CSV table of C-alpha atoms and ligand atoms in Angstrom, one decimal:
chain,number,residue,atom,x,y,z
A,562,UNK,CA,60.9,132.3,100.6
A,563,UNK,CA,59.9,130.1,97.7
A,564,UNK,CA,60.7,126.7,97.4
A,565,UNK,CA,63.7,125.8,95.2
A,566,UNK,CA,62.5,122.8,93.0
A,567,UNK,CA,64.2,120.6,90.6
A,568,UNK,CA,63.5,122.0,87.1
A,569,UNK,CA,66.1,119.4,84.8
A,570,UNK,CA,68.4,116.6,84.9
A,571,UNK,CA,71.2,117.0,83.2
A,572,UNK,CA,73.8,113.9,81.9
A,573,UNK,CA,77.1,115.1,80.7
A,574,UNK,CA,79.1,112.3,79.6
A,575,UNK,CA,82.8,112.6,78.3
A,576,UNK,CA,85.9,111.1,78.1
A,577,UNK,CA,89.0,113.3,77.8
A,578,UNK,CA,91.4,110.5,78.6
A,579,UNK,CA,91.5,107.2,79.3
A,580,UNK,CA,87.9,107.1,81.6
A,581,UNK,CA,84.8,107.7,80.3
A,582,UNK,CA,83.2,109.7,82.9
A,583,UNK,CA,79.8,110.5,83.8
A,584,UNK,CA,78.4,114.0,85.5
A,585,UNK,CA,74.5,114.8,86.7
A,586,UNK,CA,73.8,118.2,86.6
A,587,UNK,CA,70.7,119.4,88.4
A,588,UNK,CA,69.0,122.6,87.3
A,589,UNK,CA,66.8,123.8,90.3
A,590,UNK,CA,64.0,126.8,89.7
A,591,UNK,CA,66.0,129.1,90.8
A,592,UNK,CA,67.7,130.7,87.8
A,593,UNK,CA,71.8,130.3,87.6
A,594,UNK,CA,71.4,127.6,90.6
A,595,UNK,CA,72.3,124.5,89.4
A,596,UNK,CA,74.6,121.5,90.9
A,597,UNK,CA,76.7,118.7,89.7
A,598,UNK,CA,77.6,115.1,90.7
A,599,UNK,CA,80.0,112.1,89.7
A,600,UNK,CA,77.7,108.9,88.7
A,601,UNK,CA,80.9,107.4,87.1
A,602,UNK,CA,80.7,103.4,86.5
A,603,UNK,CA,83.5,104.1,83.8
A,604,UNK,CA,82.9,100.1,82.1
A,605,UNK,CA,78.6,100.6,82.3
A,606,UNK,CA,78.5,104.8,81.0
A,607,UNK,CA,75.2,104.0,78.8
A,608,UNK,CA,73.4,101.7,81.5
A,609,UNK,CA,74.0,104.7,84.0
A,610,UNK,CA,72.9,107.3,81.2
A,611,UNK,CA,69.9,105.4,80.6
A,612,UNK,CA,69.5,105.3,84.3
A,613,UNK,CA,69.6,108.6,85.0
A,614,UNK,CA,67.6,109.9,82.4
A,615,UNK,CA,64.5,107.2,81.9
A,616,UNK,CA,63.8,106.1,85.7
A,617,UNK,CA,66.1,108.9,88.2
A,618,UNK,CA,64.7,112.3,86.2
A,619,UNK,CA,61.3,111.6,86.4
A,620,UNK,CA,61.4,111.0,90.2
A,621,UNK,CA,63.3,114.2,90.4
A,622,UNK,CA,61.8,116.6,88.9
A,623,UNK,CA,59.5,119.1,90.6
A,624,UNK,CA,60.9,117.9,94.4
A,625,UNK,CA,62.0,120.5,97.3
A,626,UNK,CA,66.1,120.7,96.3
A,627,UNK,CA,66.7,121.1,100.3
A,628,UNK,CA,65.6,117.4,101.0
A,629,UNK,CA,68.3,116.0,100.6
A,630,UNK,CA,68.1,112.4,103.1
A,631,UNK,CA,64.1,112.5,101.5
A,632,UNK,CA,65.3,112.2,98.1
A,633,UNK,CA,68.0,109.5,98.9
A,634,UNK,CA,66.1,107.6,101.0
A,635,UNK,CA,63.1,107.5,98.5
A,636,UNK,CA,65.2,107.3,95.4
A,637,UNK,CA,66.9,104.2,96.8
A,638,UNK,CA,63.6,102.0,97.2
A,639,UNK,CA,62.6,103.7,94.5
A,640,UNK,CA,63.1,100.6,92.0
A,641,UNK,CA,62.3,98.0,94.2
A,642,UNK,CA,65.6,96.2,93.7
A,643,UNK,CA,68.8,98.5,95.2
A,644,UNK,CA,72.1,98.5,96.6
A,645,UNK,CA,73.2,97.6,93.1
A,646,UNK,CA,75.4,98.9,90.6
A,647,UNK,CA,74.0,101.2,87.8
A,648,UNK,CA,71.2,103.0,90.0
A,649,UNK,CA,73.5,103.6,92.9
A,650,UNK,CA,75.7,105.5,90.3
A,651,UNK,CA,72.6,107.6,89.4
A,652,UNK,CA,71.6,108.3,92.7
A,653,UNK,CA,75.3,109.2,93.9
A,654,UNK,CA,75.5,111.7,91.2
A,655,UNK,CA,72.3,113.3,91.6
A,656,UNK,CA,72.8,113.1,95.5
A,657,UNK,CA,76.4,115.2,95.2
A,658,UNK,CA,74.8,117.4,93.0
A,659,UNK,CA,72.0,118.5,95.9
A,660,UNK,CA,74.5,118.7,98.3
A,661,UNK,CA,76.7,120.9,95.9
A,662,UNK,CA,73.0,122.9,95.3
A,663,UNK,CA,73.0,123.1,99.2
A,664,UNK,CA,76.6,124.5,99.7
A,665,UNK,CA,75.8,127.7,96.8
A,666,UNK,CA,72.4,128.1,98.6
A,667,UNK,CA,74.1,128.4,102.2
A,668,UNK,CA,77.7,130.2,100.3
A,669,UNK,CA,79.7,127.5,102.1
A,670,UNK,CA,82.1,125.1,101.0
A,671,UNK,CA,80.6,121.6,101.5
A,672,UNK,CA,83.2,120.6,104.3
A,673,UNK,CA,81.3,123.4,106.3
A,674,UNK,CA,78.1,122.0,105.9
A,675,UNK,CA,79.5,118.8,107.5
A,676,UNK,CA,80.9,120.3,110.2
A,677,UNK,CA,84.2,122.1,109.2
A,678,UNK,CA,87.7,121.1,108.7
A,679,UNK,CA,89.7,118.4,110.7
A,680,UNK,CA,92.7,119.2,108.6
A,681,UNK,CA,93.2,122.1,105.8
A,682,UNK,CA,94.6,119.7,103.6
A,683,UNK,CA,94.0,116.2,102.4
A,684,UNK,CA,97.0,114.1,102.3
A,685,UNK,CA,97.3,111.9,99.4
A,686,UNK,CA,99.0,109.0,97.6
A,687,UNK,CA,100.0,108.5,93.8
A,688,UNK,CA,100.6,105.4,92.2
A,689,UNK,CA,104.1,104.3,91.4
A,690,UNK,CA,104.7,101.3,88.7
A,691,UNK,CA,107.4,100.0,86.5
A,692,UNK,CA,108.1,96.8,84.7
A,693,UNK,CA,111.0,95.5,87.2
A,694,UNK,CA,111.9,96.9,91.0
A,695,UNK,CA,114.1,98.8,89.5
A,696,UNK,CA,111.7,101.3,87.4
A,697,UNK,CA,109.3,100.5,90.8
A,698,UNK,CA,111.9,102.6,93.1
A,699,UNK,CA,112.0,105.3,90.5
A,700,UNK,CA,108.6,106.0,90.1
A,701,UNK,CA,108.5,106.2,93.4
A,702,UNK,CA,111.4,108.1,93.7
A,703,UNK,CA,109.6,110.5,91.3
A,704,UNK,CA,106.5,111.1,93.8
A,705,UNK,CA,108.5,111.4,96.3
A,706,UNK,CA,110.4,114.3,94.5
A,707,UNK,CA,106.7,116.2,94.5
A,708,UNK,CA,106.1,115.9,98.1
A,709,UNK,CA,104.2,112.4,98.3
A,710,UNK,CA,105.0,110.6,101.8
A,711,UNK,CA,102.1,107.9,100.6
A,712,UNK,CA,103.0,105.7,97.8
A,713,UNK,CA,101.0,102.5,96.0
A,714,UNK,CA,103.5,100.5,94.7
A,715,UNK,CA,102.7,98.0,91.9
A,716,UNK,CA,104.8,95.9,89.1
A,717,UNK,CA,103.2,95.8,85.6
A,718,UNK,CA,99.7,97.2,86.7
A,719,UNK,CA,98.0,94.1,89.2
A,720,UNK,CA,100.8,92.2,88.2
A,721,UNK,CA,101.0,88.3,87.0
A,722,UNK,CA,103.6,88.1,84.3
A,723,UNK,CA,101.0,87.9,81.3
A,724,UNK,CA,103.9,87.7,79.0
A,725,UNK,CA,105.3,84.3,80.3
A,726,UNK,CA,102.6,82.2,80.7
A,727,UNK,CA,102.4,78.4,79.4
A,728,UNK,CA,98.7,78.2,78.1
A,729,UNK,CA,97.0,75.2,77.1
A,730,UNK,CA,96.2,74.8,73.4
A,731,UNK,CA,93.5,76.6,71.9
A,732,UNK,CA,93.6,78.7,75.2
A,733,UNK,CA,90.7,81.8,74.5
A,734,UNK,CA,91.8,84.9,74.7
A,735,UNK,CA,92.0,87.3,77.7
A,736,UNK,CA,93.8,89.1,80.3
A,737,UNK,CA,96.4,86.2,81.7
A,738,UNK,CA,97.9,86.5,84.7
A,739,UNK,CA,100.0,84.0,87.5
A,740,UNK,CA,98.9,84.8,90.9
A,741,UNK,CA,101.6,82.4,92.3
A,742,UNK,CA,104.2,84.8,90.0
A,743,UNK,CA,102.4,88.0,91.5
A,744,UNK,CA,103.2,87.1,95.0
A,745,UNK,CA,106.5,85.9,94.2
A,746,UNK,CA,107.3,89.1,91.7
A,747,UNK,CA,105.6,91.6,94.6
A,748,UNK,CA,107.7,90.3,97.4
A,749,UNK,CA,110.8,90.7,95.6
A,750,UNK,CA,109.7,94.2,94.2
A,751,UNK,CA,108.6,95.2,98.0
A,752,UNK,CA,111.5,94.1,99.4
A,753,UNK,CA,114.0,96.2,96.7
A,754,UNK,CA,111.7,99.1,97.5
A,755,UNK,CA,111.3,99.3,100.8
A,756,UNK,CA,115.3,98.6,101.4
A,757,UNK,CA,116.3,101.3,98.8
A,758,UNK,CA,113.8,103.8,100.5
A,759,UNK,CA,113.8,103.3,103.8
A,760,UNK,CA,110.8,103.5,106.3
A,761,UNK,CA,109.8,107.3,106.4
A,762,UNK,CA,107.6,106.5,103.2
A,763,UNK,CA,104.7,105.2,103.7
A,764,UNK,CA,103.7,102.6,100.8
A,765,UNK,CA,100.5,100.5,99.9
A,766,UNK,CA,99.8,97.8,97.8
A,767,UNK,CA,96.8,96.6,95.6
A,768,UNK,CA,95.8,92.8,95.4
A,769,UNK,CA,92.7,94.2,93.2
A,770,UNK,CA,90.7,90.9,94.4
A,771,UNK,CA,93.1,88.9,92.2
A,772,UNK,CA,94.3,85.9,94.9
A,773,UNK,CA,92.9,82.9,96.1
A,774,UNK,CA,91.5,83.0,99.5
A,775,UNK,CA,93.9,81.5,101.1
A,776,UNK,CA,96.5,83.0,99.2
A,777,UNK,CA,95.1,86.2,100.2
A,778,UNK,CA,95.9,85.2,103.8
A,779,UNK,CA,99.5,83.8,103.0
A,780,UNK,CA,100.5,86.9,101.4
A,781,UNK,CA,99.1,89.3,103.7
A,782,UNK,CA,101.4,87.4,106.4
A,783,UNK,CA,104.0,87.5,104.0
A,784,UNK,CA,104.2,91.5,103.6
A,785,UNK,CA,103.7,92.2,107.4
A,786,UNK,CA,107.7,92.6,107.3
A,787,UNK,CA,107.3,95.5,104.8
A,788,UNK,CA,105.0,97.6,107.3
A,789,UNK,CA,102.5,99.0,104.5
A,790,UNK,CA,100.2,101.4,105.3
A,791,UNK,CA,97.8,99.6,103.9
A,792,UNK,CA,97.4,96.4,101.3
A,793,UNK,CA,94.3,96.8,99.3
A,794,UNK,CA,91.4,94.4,98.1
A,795,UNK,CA,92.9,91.5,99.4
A,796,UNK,CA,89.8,89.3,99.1
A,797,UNK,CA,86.7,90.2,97.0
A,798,UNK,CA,83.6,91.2,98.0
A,799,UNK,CA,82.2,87.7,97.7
A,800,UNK,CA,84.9,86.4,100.3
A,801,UNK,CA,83.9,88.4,103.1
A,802,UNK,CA,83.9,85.7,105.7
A,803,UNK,CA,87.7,84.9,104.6
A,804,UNK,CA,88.9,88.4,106.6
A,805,UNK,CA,88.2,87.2,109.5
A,806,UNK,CA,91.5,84.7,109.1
A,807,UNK,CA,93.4,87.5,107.4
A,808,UNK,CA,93.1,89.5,111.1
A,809,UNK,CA,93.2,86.7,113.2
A,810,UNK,CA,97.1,85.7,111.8
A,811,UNK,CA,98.4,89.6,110.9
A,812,UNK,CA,98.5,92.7,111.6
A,813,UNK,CA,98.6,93.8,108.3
A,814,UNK,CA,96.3,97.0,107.5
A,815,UNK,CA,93.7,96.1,105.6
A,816,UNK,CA,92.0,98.6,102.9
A,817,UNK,CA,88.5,97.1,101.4
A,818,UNK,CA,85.6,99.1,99.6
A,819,UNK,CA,85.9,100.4,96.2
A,820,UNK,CA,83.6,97.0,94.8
A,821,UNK,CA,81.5,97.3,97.8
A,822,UNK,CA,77.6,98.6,96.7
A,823,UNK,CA,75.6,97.9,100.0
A,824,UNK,CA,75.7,98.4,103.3
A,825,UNK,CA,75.4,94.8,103.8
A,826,UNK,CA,79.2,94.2,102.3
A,827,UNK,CA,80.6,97.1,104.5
A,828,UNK,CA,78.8,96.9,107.9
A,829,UNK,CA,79.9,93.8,109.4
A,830,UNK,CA,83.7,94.9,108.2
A,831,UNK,CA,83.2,97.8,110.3
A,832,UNK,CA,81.5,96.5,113.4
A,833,UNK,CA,83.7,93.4,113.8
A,834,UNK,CA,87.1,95.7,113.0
A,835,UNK,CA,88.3,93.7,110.4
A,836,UNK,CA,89.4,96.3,108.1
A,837,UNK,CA,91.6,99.3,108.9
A,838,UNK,CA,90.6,101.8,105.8
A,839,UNK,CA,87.1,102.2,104.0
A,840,UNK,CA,88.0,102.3,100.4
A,841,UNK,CA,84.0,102.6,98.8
A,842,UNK,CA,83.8,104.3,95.6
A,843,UNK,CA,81.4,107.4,96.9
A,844,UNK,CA,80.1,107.5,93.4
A,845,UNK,CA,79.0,103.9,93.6
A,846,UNK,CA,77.9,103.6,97.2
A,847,UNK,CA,75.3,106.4,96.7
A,848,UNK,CA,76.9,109.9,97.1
A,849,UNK,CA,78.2,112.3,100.0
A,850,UNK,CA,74.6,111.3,102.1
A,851,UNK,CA,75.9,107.6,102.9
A,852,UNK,CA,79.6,108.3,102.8
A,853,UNK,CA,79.1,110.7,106.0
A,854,UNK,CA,77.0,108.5,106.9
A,855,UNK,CA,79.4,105.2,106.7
A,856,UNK,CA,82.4,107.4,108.0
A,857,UNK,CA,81.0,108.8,111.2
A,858,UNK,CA,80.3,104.9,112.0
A,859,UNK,CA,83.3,103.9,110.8
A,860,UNK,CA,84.8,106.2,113.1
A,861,UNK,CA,83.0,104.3,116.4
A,862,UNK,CA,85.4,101.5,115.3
A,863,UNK,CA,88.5,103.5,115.1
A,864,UNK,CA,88.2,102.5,111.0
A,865,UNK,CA,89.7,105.3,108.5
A,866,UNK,CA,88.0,106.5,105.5
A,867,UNK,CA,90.7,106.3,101.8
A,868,UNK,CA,87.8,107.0,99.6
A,869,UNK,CA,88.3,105.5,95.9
A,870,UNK,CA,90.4,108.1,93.8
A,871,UNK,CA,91.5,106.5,90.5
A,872,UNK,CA,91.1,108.0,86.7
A,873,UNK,CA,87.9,106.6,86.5
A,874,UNK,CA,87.0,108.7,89.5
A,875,UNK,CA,85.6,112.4,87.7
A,876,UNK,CA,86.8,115.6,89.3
A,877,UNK,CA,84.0,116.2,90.8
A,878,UNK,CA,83.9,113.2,92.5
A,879,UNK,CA,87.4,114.1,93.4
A,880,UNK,CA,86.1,117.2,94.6
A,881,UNK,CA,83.3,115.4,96.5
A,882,UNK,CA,86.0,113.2,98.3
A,883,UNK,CA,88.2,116.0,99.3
A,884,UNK,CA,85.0,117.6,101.3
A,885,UNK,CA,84.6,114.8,103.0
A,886,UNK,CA,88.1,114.3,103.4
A,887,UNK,CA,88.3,118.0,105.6
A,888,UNK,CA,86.0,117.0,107.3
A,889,UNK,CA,86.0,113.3,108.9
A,890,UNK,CA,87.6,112.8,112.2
A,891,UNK,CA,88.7,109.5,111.0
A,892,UNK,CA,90.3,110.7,107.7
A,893,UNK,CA,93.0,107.9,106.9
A,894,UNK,CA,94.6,109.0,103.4
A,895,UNK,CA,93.0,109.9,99.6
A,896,UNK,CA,93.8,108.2,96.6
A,897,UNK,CA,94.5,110.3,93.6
A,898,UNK,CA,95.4,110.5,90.2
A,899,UNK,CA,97.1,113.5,88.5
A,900,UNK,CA,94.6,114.6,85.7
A,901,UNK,CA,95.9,116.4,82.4
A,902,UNK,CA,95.6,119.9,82.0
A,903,UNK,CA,92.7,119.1,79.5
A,904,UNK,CA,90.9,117.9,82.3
A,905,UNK,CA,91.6,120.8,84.7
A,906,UNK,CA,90.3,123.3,81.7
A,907,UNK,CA,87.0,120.9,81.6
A,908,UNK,CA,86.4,121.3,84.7
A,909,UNK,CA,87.4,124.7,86.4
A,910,UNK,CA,88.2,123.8,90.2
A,911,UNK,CA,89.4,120.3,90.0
A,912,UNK,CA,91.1,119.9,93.6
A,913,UNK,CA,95.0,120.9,93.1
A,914,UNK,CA,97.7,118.6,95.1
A,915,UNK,CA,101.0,120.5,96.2
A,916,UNK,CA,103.4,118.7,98.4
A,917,UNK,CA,101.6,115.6,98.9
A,918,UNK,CA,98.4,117.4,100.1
A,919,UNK,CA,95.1,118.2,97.8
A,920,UNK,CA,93.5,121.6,98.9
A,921,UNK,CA,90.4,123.0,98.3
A,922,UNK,CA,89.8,126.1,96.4
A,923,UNK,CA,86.7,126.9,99.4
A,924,UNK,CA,84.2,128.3,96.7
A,925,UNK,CA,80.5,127.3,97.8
A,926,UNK,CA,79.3,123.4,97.1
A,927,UNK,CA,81.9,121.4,96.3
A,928,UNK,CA,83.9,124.1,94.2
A,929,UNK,CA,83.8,122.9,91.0
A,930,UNK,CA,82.3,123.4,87.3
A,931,UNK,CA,82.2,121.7,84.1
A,932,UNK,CA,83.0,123.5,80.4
A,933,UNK,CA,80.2,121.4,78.8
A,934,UNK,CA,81.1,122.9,75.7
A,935,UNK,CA,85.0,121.6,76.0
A,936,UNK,CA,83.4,118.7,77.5
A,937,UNK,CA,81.3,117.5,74.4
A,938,UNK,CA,84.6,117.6,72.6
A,939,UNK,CA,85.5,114.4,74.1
A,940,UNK,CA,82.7,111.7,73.9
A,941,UNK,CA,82.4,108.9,75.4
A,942,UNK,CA,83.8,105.9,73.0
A,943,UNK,CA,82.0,102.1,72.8
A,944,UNK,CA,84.3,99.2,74.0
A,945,UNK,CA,83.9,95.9,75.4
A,946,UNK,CA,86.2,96.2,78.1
A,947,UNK,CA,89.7,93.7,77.7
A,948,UNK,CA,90.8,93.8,80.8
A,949,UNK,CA,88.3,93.1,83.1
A,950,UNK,CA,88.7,89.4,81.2
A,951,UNK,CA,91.2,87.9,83.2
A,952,UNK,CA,91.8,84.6,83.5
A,953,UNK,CA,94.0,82.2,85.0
A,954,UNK,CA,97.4,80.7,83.4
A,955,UNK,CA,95.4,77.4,82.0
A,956,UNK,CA,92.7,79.8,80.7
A,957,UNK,CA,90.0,79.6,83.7
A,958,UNK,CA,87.5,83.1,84.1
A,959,UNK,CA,89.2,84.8,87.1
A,960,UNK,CA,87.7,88.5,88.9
A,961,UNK,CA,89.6,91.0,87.6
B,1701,LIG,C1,92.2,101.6,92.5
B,1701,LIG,C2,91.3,100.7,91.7
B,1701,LIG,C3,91.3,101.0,90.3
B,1701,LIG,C4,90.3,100.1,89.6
B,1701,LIG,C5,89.5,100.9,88.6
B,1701,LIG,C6,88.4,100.0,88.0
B,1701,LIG,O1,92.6,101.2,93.6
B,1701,LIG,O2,92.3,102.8,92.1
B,1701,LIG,O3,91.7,99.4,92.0
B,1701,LIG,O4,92.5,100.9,89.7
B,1701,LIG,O5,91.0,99.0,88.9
B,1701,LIG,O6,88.9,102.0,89.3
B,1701,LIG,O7,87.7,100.7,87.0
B,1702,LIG,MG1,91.9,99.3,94.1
């Protein structure tokens, strides 16, 4: 049988709502066989573009499409300098795209081809907001209307009272927020919620990286009365050390990941337990290859995968996630955000959620397509991104 060889690289970039999002599209030899992949970094789309099409392509092209763990593991020494943002985007778009190549070639869903379904369904949360507990508990109310039994709860996005803040003069502008006013504001919003609700919900929480340290600690201690299913991002990736004290002094679940590039930030989070849920962004730790990979180890340690799901998340990396979803042992629970019908008619499969679960649609590779035509409608837009400028109440840079 003739070898199937990479014959183009394909970047389809577009931005229907809020997210610009970013989709490889590999065109092997054979004709009509082709295979796509979500390289999404929504805040760098050109840097992964120009990724993609000046250093990724020219290593593609020409290679064996069934070498899958080759390619990766060549592509990521490839540069030299790896386990970085940008090129890991590249890679984990081109690498979904082989293993959604493999799926057509073997007329399998990808779940299959990783060993079958744990579960027919992926069971997911939505995320629930409101400017007050009040509007909190009825957006919540709302998911839980549709089905959802998992619900993020957050007040005014990651929170801070950016509206109240006493600024020094000549403060520069940014994204304000009070982490002292989040905790305060969350444990009066968790407390409303999880009273007017009761326990059979399950609800999480997102820090997004925003506390001090020790902070972090306090208010993980603090929440342990509201049994989450798991608080988010509680320290960023440059505090790793610091979860060590967070699971010494709660029991807390911890969820950590979606920053998280190498294997270097996640490994020792796995092997000394100190997490409870891997939440990497598979489009930005390298594709499907490590994320099976990371979750089958993970799974040694009795640590769930809750792989990244936001808007800036493409459908086909939703669609990637829910494969991997069916399949892992140690499946914990999928993030996901309701797309617009534009979005389902750009790209025909996008995973459907009824009842609280997301279900596949079990056509070969990961089971989805994109309408480039109805795609190119929505380009990508230039922006220097506001709210990734946060700072602190006397104006101080803060992580976002
Ligand atoms: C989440 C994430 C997102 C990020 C976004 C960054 O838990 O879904 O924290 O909301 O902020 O993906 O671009
Ligand atoms: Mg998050």
């Amino acid at each position: 049988m003739a070898t199937v060889t990479i014959k183009d690289v394909q970047t389809i970039l577009t931005q229907p709502e809020g997210s610009r999002l970013i989709i490889v599209k590999i065109v092997t030899s054979q004709p009509g066989l082709y295979g796509l992949g979500c390289a999404t970094f929504t805040q760098r789309f050109h840097a992964v573009h120009a990724a993609i099409e000046k250093h990724l392509k020219p290593f593609l092209l020409g290679r064996d499409v069934s070498l899958i763990e080759e390619i990766w593991q060549m592509a990521m020494v490839n540069g030299y300098w790896r386990n970085g943002p940008v090129l890991n985007n590249a890679i984990s778009g081109a690498d979904q795209a082989l293993w959604d190549i493999k799926g057509k070639q073997a007329d399998m869903p990808l779940y299959q081809l990783l060993g079958g379904k744990c579960r027919e369904a992926a069971a997911v949360y939505g995320h629930a907001d409101g400017r007050d507990e009040h509007e909190v508990e009825d957006s919540a109310r709302k998911y839980m209307a549709q089905g959802y039994r998992y619900i993020r709860i957050q007040m005014g996005g990651y929170g801070g009272q950016a509206e109240k803040l006493v600024k020094p003069e000549g403060a520069q502008p940014g994204a304000y927020f009070d982490p002292k006013a989040y905790m305060r504001d969350m444990l009066r919003m968790m407390e409303h919620v999880r009273t007017k609700i009761g326990d059979e919900i399950e609800l999480l929480h997102d820090i997004h990286e925003r506390l001090q340290t020790i902070d972090a600690v306090q208010f993980a201690k603090d929440v342990e009365r509201f049994k989450l299913f798991f608080l988010e991002d509680p320290l960023a990736p440059e505090d790793l050390e610091w979860f060590h004290h967070i699971r010494q002094q709660c029991s807390t679940p911890i969820a950590m990941g979606e920053l998280f590039n190498s294997p270097r930030e996640w490994q020792p989070l796995i092997a000394e337990k100190l997490i409870d849920f891997l939440r990497m962004h598979v489009s930005q730790m390298g594709g499907v290859t490590p994320a099976r990979n990371v979750a089958a180890f993970a799974n040694m340690y009795g640590i769930r995968t809750a792989w990244h799901g936001p808007g800036d998340t493409s459908p086909v990396g939703h669609a990637a996630n829910l494969h991997l979803d069916l399949w892992a042992p140690n499946f914990g629970i999928q993030e996901w955000c309701r797309f617009s019908e534009r979005v389902y008619e750009i790209f025909p499969g996008t995973p459907e959620v009824r009842n609280g679960y997301m279900y596949p649609n079990d056509k070969p590779g990961l089971g989805i397509d994109v309408n480039e035509e109805l795609a190119a409608k929505y380009p990508c837009t230039d922006e220097v991104i506001g709210w990734t400028q946060t700072r602190l109440p006397d104006g101080s840079p803060t992580r976002p």
